[in-house]
Every structure is written in structure tokens, then in C-alpha cells.
Amino acid sequence: MAKAEGEGGGGEQRLGPVTRRRGQVQDTTTDQRLLDSPAGSAEWVHQDPWRVMRIQSEFVEGFGALAELGPAISVFGSARTPVGSEDYENGVRIGRALAEAGFAVITGGGPGVMEAANKGAYEADGVSVGLGIELPFEQGMNNYVDIGVNFRYFFVRKTMFVKYAQGFVALPGGLGTLDELFEALTLVQTRKVTRFPIVLFGSSYWEGLVEWVERTLIGTGKASRQDLDLFHLTDDVDEVVALVSKETRQG
């Protein structure tokens, strides 16, 4: 089934469901205004209760958009990955393979590896999902997203990545990828989620981190030897699909 590509908009800012352009673009984000509130200020008495309603509405919007998604895998990786690079092409291959295996593909909806994974799912006629976030440097939703939800608050978006996915695949990425990776590892380690495979794709990129976990974290008693079993390291796209399929469809 062929799908038509749209053209992405530039110079715009997405604040949850609201889009601002030109002179209406704001200099700060909702998260920033929430977290930068001065300690000891009584301002919260007048504003924070209303923020709770906004936070609640984001959960409702996310739940409503994704409730009927079906089996899905969240794919993470750098937004700075160039189109046509090896990491980008691996993202496309992984997105395509997951879609062909019957999984929806969830990403952060931005460029780089996120776009690549969405593109792979899109080209395989799978369901391609983007969960965007309000940032001071606007990324926008890539053109390969079928279902896109924009969030103001990181913690609401993080909930959606975990609640509606049966596993994580992390390609080479930066701080955002590491944030999602270690949060997922913590959730599995503490058994907040079960049967949740975490796959690191790209051994040459991740082996230094894995070595640090083994030698430093485990070596100094900050983590247990069995914590190495919380994730899998591979360079094989077929193994990615096999790992998430085996662990999410058992039991």
C-alpha cells in the first residue's frame, strides 16, 4: 500500500497540541517553567494546581491515541545521525524488520535514527509512531510518522514509551538515548516491568559502556553480576527481532 509523503514544516514550535510560528514562538518550554520555579515562592499556590490539570490532559491524550496500538517496540538513537550513514540505514532496517514481524515502531518522532526507524516501519506498511517533546530547539515530527503525539512534559512522554512498548532497541545515541536506556534498565531491575527485552544495537558503540558497567559498576559492588542479563548486545537485525519476539510473546 503506497503512502504519500508530506513536507515537514520549518520555523515552528509545538507546545503539546498547539503549534506556534514566527513571532508567536516562545523562548522557554513548559518543563523549564515548571522546574525553574523559585524555591520558597508562594507562586505555586496559584499556578501548580492548574499545571496538574495540564499534566492530566497530556496523559489522557497519550492514552487515547495509543490505547489500540497493539504490540510495539520503542526504538531510540541519536537525532544527529546523518541521513544515509550506517547508523541511519541500520535504523531503517530495524524499523522495517520490526514492522514485518508485526510490531508497531515507536520513536521520539524526530530526525536521525528516530526518522530512520519510522521510515523503515512506514516502508513496510507497519504502524509508525512518533512521541514528540517540546524543546527550545525545535525538531518537529518527521515525515514517516503515522500517529504523532506531542508532549510538554518529559515524564509523561517517558510513561508512553514504556506503557505502550513491549521492549526497547537502542541504537547509537547521546544523552537522551542513555536516559531512556538506564531508565528502562532500572525498571526491569526493580521489576516494575517484566518480560521487557532491552537490546543495544552496535557493539562497537556500546561495548565501552558495557565494559564500564562490568568493571566499574559491578566491579565495585554498585550493581550485581546478573544485571548484565538485563540487556542484549548485537549487530544483527534478525537477532533484534528474535530477541524482542521471544521475550515479549512468552508466558
mmCIF file of C-alpha atoms in Angstrom:
data_model
loop_
_atom_site.group_PDB
_atom_site.id
_atom_site.type_symbol
_atom_site.label_atom_id
_atom_site.label_comp_id
_atom_site.label_asym_id
_atom_site.label_seq_id
_atom_site.Cartn_x
_atom_site.Cartn_y
_atom_site.Cartn_z
ATOM 1 C CA MET A 1 0.000 0.000 0.000
ATOM 2 C CA ALA A 2 1.597 3.246 -1.112
ATOM 3 C CA LYS A 3 1.703 6.205 1.194
ATOM 4 C CA ALA A 4 2.192 9.823 0.198
ATOM 5 C CA GLU A 5 4.891 11.812 1.944
ATOM 6 C CA GLY A 6 4.122 15.259 3.272
ATOM 7 C CA GLU A 7 6.526 18.133 3.617
ATOM 8 C CA GLY A 8 7.745 18.964 7.095
ATOM 9 C CA GLY A 9 7.277 22.500 8.371
ATOM 10 C CA GLY A 10 10.219 24.609 9.479
ATOM 11 C CA GLY A 11 10.500 27.503 11.922
ATOM 12 C CA GLU A 12 7.676 26.344 14.117
ATOM 13 C CA GLN A 13 7.299 25.353 17.769
ATOM 14 C CA ARG A 14 4.996 22.620 19.025
ATOM 15 C CA LEU A 15 3.682 23.065 22.569
ATOM 16 C CA GLY A 16 1.693 19.904 23.167
ATOM 17 C CA PRO A 17 -1.204 20.078 20.702
ATOM 18 C CA VAL A 18 -0.528 23.762 19.960
ATOM 19 C CA THR A 19 1.686 24.929 17.067
ATOM 20 C CA ARG A 20 3.312 28.391 17.190
ATOM 21 C CA ARG A 21 5.144 30.086 14.297
ATOM 22 C CA ARG A 22 7.077 33.265 13.574
ATOM 23 C CA GLY A 23 6.582 35.918 16.255
ATOM 24 C CA GLN A 24 4.488 33.608 18.449
ATOM 25 C CA VAL A 25 7.366 31.194 19.212
ATOM 26 C CA GLN A 26 8.109 31.199 22.953
ATOM 27 C CA ASP A 27 11.638 31.353 24.393
ATOM 28 C CA THR A 28 11.039 28.839 27.191
ATOM 29 C CA THR A 29 9.467 25.396 27.438
ATOM 30 C CA THR A 30 6.722 24.175 29.743
ATOM 31 C CA ASP A 31 9.099 21.802 31.554
ATOM 32 C CA GLN A 32 11.569 24.634 32.049
ATOM 33 C CA ARG A 33 8.968 26.941 33.555
ATOM 34 C CA LEU A 34 7.806 24.165 35.877
ATOM 35 C CA LEU A 35 11.277 23.202 37.104
ATOM 36 C CA ASP A 36 12.703 26.726 37.254
ATOM 37 C CA SER A 37 10.079 27.985 39.712
ATOM 38 C CA PRO A 38 11.996 29.585 42.613
ATOM 39 C CA ALA A 39 12.129 27.594 45.844
ATOM 40 C CA GLY A 40 10.067 29.064 48.636
ATOM 41 C CA SER A 41 7.912 31.075 46.280
ATOM 42 C CA ALA A 42 4.186 31.114 47.005
ATOM 43 C CA GLU A 43 3.529 31.315 43.275
ATOM 44 C CA TRP A 44 2.835 27.574 43.192
ATOM 45 C CA VAL A 45 -0.354 28.107 45.188
ATOM 46 C CA HIS A 46 -1.839 29.907 42.226
ATOM 47 C CA GLN A 47 -0.232 28.038 39.303
ATOM 48 C CA ASP A 48 0.765 24.447 40.149
ATOM 49 C CA PRO A 49 -2.780 23.118 40.715
ATOM 50 C CA TRP A 50 -3.573 24.197 37.160
ATOM 51 C CA ARG A 51 -0.402 22.530 35.914
ATOM 52 C CA VAL A 52 -1.751 19.272 37.335
ATOM 53 C CA MET A 53 -4.760 19.598 35.034
ATOM 54 C CA ARG A 54 -2.488 20.155 32.045
ATOM 55 C CA ILE A 55 -0.368 17.142 33.016
ATOM 56 C CA GLN A 56 -3.523 15.073 33.377
ATOM 57 C CA SER A 57 -4.699 16.136 29.933
ATOM 58 C CA GLU A 58 -1.392 15.005 28.399
ATOM 59 C CA PHE A 59 -1.790 11.559 29.926
ATOM 60 C CA VAL A 60 -5.363 11.372 28.629
ATOM 61 C CA GLU A 61 -4.309 12.439 25.114
ATOM 62 C CA GLY A 62 -1.464 9.930 25.043
ATOM 63 C CA PHE A 63 -3.556 7.066 26.395
ATOM 64 C CA GLY A 64 -6.323 7.836 23.950
ATOM 65 C CA ALA A 65 -4.019 7.950 20.929
ATOM 66 C CA LEU A 66 -2.122 4.749 21.744
ATOM 67 C CA ALA A 67 -4.640 2.529 23.572
ATOM 68 C CA GLU A 68 -5.351 0.391 20.478
ATOM 69 C CA LEU A 69 -1.808 0.335 19.129
ATOM 70 C CA GLY A 70 -1.111 -3.369 19.619
ATOM 71 C CA PRO A 71 2.374 -4.921 20.087
ATOM 72 C CA ALA A 72 5.062 -2.256 19.756
ATOM 73 C CA ILE A 73 8.784 -1.693 20.262
ATOM 74 C CA SER A 74 10.350 1.652 21.183
ATOM 75 C CA VAL A 75 13.477 2.472 19.174
ATOM 76 C CA PHE A 76 15.966 5.077 20.398
ATOM 77 C CA GLY A 77 19.039 6.691 18.874
ATOM 78 C CA SER A 78 20.684 9.981 18.065
ATOM 79 C CA ALA A 79 18.735 12.791 16.411
ATOM 80 C CA ARG A 80 22.089 13.909 14.952
ATOM 81 C CA THR A 81 22.616 10.787 12.856
ATOM 82 C CA PRO A 82 23.023 11.879 9.195
ATOM 83 C CA VAL A 83 20.715 10.508 6.530
ATOM 84 C CA GLY A 84 22.499 7.794 4.571
ATOM 85 C CA SER A 85 25.003 6.963 7.328
ATOM 86 C CA GLU A 86 25.478 3.397 8.534
ATOM 87 C CA ASP A 87 23.552 4.074 11.742
ATOM 88 C CA TYR A 88 20.709 5.633 9.770
ATOM 89 C CA GLU A 89 20.486 2.675 7.401
ATOM 90 C CA ASN A 90 20.570 0.271 10.357
ATOM 91 C CA GLY A 91 17.660 2.210 11.854
ATOM 92 C CA VAL A 92 15.704 1.787 8.624
ATOM 93 C CA ARG A 93 16.455 -1.941 8.552
ATOM 94 C CA ILE A 94 15.422 -2.405 12.164
ATOM 95 C CA GLY A 95 12.201 -0.414 11.736
ATOM 96 C CA ARG A 96 11.318 -2.428 8.644
ATOM 97 C CA ALA A 97 12.116 -5.775 10.280
ATOM 98 C CA LEU A 98 10.067 -4.962 13.375
ATOM 99 C CA ALA A 99 7.089 -3.916 11.265
ATOM 100 C CA GLU A 100 7.342 -7.083 9.188
ATOM 101 C CA ALA A 101 7.354 -9.084 12.436
ATOM 102 C CA GLY A 102 4.057 -7.468 13.451
ATOM 103 C CA PHE A 103 5.292 -4.730 15.782
ATOM 104 C CA ALA A 104 4.424 -1.059 15.664
ATOM 105 C CA VAL A 105 7.545 1.110 15.891
ATOM 106 C CA ILE A 106 7.618 3.926 18.447
ATOM 107 C CA THR A 107 10.288 6.653 18.356
ATOM 108 C CA GLY A 108 10.690 10.190 19.624
ATOM 109 C CA GLY A 109 9.394 11.347 16.260
ATOM 110 C CA GLY A 110 12.414 13.499 15.414
ATOM 111 C CA PRO A 111 15.228 13.276 12.845
ATOM 112 C CA GLY A 112 18.252 10.956 12.718
ATOM 113 C CA VAL A 113 17.797 7.406 13.985
ATOM 114 C CA MET A 114 14.224 8.193 15.012
ATOM 115 C CA GLU A 115 13.348 9.136 11.451
ATOM 116 C CA ALA A 116 15.182 6.090 10.154
ATOM 117 C CA ALA A 117 13.215 3.632 12.296
ATOM 118 C CA ASN A 118 9.933 5.358 11.437
ATOM 119 C CA LYS A 119 10.895 5.230 7.769
ATOM 120 C CA GLY A 120 11.563 1.502 7.913
ATOM 121 C CA ALA A 121 8.185 0.822 9.521
ATOM 122 C CA TYR A 122 6.462 3.176 7.074
ATOM 123 C CA GLU A 123 8.003 1.471 4.040
ATOM 124 C CA ALA A 124 6.942 -1.932 5.372
ATOM 125 C CA ASP A 125 3.358 -0.689 5.800
ATOM 126 C CA GLY A 126 3.644 -1.055 9.554
ATOM 127 C CA VAL A 127 2.403 1.391 12.171
ATOM 128 C CA SER A 128 4.904 4.202 12.688
ATOM 129 C CA VAL A 129 4.531 6.241 15.887
ATOM 130 C CA GLY A 130 6.281 9.430 16.994
ATOM 131 C CA LEU A 131 6.170 10.790 20.534
ATOM 132 C CA GLY A 132 7.492 14.330 20.262
ATOM 133 C CA ILE A 133 8.611 16.682 23.013
ATOM 134 C CA GLU A 134 8.612 20.456 23.389
ATOM 135 C CA LEU A 135 12.244 21.620 23.154
ATOM 136 C CA PRO A 136 13.908 25.049 22.935
ATOM 137 C CA PHE A 137 15.458 23.882 19.640
ATOM 138 C CA GLU A 138 12.529 22.678 17.575
ATOM 139 C CA GLN A 139 12.929 19.311 15.844
ATOM 140 C CA GLY A 140 9.433 18.729 14.531
ATOM 141 C CA MET A 141 7.795 15.415 13.648
ATOM 142 C CA ASN A 142 9.457 13.519 10.820
ATOM 143 C CA ASN A 143 7.501 12.713 7.674
ATOM 144 C CA TYR A 144 7.311 8.957 8.292
ATOM 145 C CA VAL A 145 5.120 9.126 11.398
ATOM 146 C CA ASP A 146 1.549 7.801 11.073
ATOM 147 C CA ILE A 147 0.494 8.560 14.661
ATOM 148 C CA GLY A 148 2.156 11.562 16.242
ATOM 149 C CA VAL A 149 1.638 12.886 19.758
ATOM 150 C CA ASN A 150 3.480 15.964 21.044
ATOM 151 C CA PHE A 151 4.129 16.345 24.765
ATOM 152 C CA ARG A 152 5.086 19.248 27.008
ATOM 153 C CA TYR A 153 6.424 17.127 29.862
ATOM 154 C CA PHE A 154 9.238 14.599 29.591
ATOM 155 C CA PHE A 155 7.856 12.373 32.343
ATOM 156 C CA VAL A 156 4.509 11.962 30.558
ATOM 157 C CA ARG A 157 6.289 11.079 27.319
ATOM 158 C CA LYS A 158 8.535 8.586 29.148
ATOM 159 C CA THR A 159 5.456 6.828 30.505
ATOM 160 C CA MET A 160 4.130 6.378 26.968
ATOM 161 C CA PHE A 161 7.421 4.909 25.734
ATOM 162 C CA VAL A 162 7.221 2.189 28.381
ATOM 163 C CA LYS A 163 3.469 1.642 28.748
ATOM 164 C CA TYR A 164 2.813 1.011 25.059
ATOM 165 C CA ALA A 165 6.023 -0.844 24.172
ATOM 166 C CA GLN A 166 6.939 -4.463 24.822
ATOM 167 C CA GLY A 167 10.672 -3.773 24.522
ATOM 168 C CA PHE A 168 13.404 -1.227 23.732
ATOM 169 C CA VAL A 169 16.013 -1.152 20.983
ATOM 170 C CA ALA A 170 18.805 1.404 21.446
ATOM 171 C CA LEU A 171 20.987 2.376 18.503
ATOM 172 C CA PRO A 172 23.993 4.687 18.936
ATOM 173 C CA GLY A 173 22.754 7.855 20.604
ATOM 174 C CA GLY A 174 23.540 10.637 23.046
ATOM 175 C CA LEU A 175 22.249 11.757 26.427
ATOM 176 C CA GLY A 176 18.573 11.265 25.572
ATOM 177 C CA THR A 177 19.217 7.696 24.450
ATOM 178 C CA LEU A 178 21.250 6.985 27.596
ATOM 179 C CA ASP A 179 18.480 8.477 29.717
ATOM 180 C CA GLU A 180 15.850 6.179 28.211
ATOM 181 C CA LEU A 181 18.211 3.189 28.331
ATOM 182 C CA PHE A 182 19.092 3.476 32.019
ATOM 183 C CA GLU A 183 15.517 4.225 32.995
ATOM 184 C CA ALA A 184 14.424 1.031 31.222
ATOM 185 C CA LEU A 185 17.223 -0.956 32.879
ATOM 186 C CA THR A 186 16.153 0.367 36.287
ATOM 187 C CA LEU A 187 12.505 -0.512 35.673
ATOM 188 C CA VAL A 188 13.432 -4.074 34.720
ATOM 189 C CA GLN A 189 15.962 -4.447 37.546
ATOM 190 C CA THR A 190 13.391 -3.324 40.120
ATOM 191 C CA ARG A 191 10.692 -5.454 38.425
ATOM 192 C CA LYS A 192 8.433 -2.515 37.748
ATOM 193 C CA VAL A 193 8.109 -4.069 34.293
ATOM 194 C CA THR A 194 8.535 -7.739 33.397
ATOM 195 C CA ARG A 195 9.389 -9.633 30.197
ATOM 196 C CA PHE A 196 10.787 -6.393 28.764
ATOM 197 C CA PRO A 197 13.748 -7.023 26.420
ATOM 198 C CA ILE A 198 16.350 -4.283 26.041
ATOM 199 C CA VAL A 199 18.603 -4.583 23.005
ATOM 200 C CA LEU A 200 21.703 -2.495 22.307
ATOM 201 C CA PHE A 201 22.443 -2.438 18.594
ATOM 202 C CA GLY A 202 26.007 -1.649 17.503
ATOM 203 C CA SER A 203 28.682 -3.426 19.537
ATOM 204 C CA SER A 204 31.492 -1.054 18.531
ATOM 205 C CA TYR A 205 29.498 1.852 20.003
ATOM 206 C CA TRP A 206 28.144 0.191 23.138
ATOM 207 C CA GLU A 207 30.989 -2.125 24.173
ATOM 208 C CA GLY A 208 32.777 0.644 26.094
ATOM 209 C CA LEU A 209 29.654 1.286 28.162
ATOM 210 C CA VAL A 210 29.131 -2.431 28.747
ATOM 211 C CA GLU A 211 32.757 -2.774 29.855
ATOM 212 C CA TRP A 212 32.326 0.156 32.266
ATOM 213 C CA VAL A 213 29.190 -1.422 33.735
ATOM 214 C CA GLU A 214 31.030 -4.716 34.212
ATOM 215 C CA ARG A 215 34.346 -3.373 35.511
ATOM 216 C CA THR A 216 33.234 -0.301 37.430
ATOM 217 C CA LEU A 217 29.612 -0.733 38.498
ATOM 218 C CA ILE A 218 29.751 -4.457 39.122
ATOM 219 C CA GLY A 219 33.442 -4.480 39.998
ATOM 220 C CA THR A 220 32.919 -2.031 42.855
ATOM 221 C CA GLY A 221 29.703 -3.610 44.084
ATOM 222 C CA LYS A 222 27.358 -0.914 42.772
ATOM 223 C CA ALA A 223 25.471 -3.454 40.648
ATOM 224 C CA SER A 224 25.079 -7.237 40.551
ATOM 225 C CA ARG A 225 26.584 -9.654 38.052
ATOM 226 C CA GLN A 226 23.095 -10.713 36.986
ATOM 227 C CA ASP A 227 22.371 -7.138 35.909
ATOM 228 C CA LEU A 228 24.348 -7.910 32.752
ATOM 229 C CA ASP A 229 21.424 -10.155 31.804
ATOM 230 C CA LEU A 230 19.082 -7.162 31.685
ATOM 231 C CA PHE A 231 20.178 -6.293 28.138
ATOM 232 C CA HIS A 232 21.471 -7.874 24.947
ATOM 233 C CA LEU A 233 24.218 -6.587 22.639
ATOM 234 C CA THR A 234 24.066 -7.374 18.936
ATOM 235 C CA ASP A 235 24.946 -6.253 15.405
ATOM 236 C CA ASP A 236 22.367 -8.495 13.743
ATOM 237 C CA VAL A 237 18.955 -7.112 12.750
ATOM 238 C CA ASP A 238 17.429 -10.597 12.664
ATOM 239 C CA GLU A 239 18.647 -11.180 16.214
ATOM 240 C CA VAL A 240 17.000 -7.935 17.319
ATOM 241 C CA VAL A 241 13.650 -9.214 16.077
ATOM 242 C CA ALA A 242 14.243 -12.676 17.520
ATOM 243 C CA LEU A 243 15.112 -11.268 20.951
ATOM 244 C CA VAL A 244 12.106 -8.966 21.251
ATOM 245 C CA SER A 245 9.764 -11.586 19.781
ATOM 246 C CA LYS A 246 10.941 -14.328 22.132
ATOM 247 C CA GLU A 247 10.762 -12.270 25.299
ATOM 248 C CA THR A 248 7.536 -10.411 24.571
ATOM 249 C CA ARG A 249 5.494 -13.362 23.348
ATOM 250 C CA GLN A 250 6.344 -15.898 26.009
ATOM 251 C CA GLY A 251 4.185 -16.620 29.016
#
